[in-house]
PDB file of C-alpha atoms in Angstrom:
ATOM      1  CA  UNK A   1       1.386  26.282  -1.880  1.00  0.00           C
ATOM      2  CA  UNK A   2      -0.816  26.230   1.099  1.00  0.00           C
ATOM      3  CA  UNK A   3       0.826  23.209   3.513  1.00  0.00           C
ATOM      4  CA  UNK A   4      -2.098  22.684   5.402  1.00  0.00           C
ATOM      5  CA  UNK A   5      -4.168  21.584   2.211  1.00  0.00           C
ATOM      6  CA  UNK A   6      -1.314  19.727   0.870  1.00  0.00           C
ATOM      7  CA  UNK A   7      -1.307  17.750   4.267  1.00  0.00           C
ATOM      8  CA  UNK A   8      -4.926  16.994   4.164  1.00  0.00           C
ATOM      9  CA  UNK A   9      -4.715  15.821   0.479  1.00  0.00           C
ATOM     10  CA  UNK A  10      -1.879  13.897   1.307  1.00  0.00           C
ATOM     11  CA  UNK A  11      -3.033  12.052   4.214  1.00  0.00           C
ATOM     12  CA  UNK A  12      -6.439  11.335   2.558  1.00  0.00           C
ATOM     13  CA  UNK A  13      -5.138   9.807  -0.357  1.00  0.00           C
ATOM     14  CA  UNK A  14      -2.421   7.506   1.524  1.00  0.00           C
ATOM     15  CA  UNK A  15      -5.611   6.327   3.479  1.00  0.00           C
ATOM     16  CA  UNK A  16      -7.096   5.632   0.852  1.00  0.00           C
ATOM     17  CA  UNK A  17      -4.406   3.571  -0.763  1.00  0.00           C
ATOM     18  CA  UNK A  18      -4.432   1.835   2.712  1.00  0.00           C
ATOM     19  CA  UNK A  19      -7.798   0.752   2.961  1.00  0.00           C
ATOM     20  CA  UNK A  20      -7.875  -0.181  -0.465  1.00  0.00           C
ATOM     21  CA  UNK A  21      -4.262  -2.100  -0.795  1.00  0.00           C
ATOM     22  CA  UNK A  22      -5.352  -3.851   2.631  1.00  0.00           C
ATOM     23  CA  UNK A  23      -8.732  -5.404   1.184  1.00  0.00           C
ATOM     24  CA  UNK A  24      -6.888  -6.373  -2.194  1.00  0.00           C
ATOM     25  CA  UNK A  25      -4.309  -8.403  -0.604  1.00  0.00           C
ATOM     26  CA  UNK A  26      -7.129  -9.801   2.160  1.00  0.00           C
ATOM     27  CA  UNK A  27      -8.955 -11.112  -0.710  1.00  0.00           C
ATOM     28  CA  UNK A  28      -5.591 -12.766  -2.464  1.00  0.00           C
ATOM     29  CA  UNK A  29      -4.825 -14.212   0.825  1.00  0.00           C
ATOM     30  CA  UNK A  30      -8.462 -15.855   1.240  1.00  0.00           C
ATOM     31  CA  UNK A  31      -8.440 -17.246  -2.547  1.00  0.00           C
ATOM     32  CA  UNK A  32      -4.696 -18.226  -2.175  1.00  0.00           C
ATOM     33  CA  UNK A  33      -5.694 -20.838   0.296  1.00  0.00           C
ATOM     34  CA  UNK A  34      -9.366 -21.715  -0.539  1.00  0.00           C
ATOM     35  CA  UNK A  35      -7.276 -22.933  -3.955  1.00  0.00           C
ATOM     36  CA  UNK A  36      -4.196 -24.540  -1.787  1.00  0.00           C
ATOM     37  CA  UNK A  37      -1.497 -21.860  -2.799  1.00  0.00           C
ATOM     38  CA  UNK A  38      -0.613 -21.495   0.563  1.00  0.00           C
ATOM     39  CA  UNK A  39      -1.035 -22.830   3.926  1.00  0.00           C
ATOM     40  CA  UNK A  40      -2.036 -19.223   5.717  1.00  0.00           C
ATOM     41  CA  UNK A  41       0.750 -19.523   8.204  1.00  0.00           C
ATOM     42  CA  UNK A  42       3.568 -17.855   5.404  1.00  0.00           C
ATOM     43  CA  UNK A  43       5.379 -14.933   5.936  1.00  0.00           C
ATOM     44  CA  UNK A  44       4.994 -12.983   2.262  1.00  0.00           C
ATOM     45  CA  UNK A  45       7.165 -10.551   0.903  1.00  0.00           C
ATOM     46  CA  UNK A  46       5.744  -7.488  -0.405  1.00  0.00           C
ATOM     47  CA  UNK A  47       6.824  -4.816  -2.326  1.00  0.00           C
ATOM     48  CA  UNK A  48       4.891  -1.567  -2.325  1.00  0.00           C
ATOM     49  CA  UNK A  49       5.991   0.883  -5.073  1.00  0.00           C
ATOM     50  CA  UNK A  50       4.975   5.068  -5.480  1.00  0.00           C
ATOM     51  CA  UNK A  51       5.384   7.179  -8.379  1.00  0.00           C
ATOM     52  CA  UNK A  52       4.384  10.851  -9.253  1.00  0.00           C
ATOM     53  CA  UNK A  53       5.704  10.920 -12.791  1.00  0.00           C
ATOM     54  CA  UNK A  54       5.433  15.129 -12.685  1.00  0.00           C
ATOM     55  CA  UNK A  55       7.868  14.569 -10.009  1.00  0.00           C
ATOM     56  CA  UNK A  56       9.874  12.131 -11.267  1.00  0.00           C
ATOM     57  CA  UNK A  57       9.705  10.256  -8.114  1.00  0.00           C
ATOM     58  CA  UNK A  58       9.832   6.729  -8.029  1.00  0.00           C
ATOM     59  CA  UNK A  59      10.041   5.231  -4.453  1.00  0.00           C
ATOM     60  CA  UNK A  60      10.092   1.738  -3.308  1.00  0.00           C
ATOM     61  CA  UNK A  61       9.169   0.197   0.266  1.00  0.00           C
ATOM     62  CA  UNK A  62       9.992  -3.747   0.760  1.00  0.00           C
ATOM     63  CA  UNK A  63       8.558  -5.349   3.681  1.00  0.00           C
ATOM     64  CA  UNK A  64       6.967  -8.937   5.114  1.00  0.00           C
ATOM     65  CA  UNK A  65       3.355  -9.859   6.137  1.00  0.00           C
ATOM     66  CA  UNK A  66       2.707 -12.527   8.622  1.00  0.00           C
ATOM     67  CA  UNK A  67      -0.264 -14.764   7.980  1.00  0.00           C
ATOM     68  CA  UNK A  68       0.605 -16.487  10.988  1.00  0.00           C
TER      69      UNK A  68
END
């Protein structure tokens, strides 16, 4: 296994997920209160889960977001 490459692929696709997971839940946000769901000043719990079924590795990250 060459590290180096396995670093790079790594980091690339947790930026990816990043970018991504950050403009999904901007979007949610926006329609959750254009429709009234929420006020926008919430603190949300999130759950963020990973899995590489080759691996069998399952990993889960709890956290909050602040929308005020």
């Amino acid at each position: 296994m060459n590290e180096e490459t396995f670093n790079l692929s790594i980091r690339k696709f947790l930026k990816m997920v990043g970018v991504k997971s950050q403009h999904e839940i901007e979007q949610a946000v926006a329609a959750a209160i254009a429709s009234g769901a929420i006020a926008g000043t919430e603190t949300l719990a999130v759950t963020m889960s990973l899995e590489i079924a080759t691996l069998q590795l399952k990993v889960r990250f709890d956290g909050d977001i602040s929308l005020q």
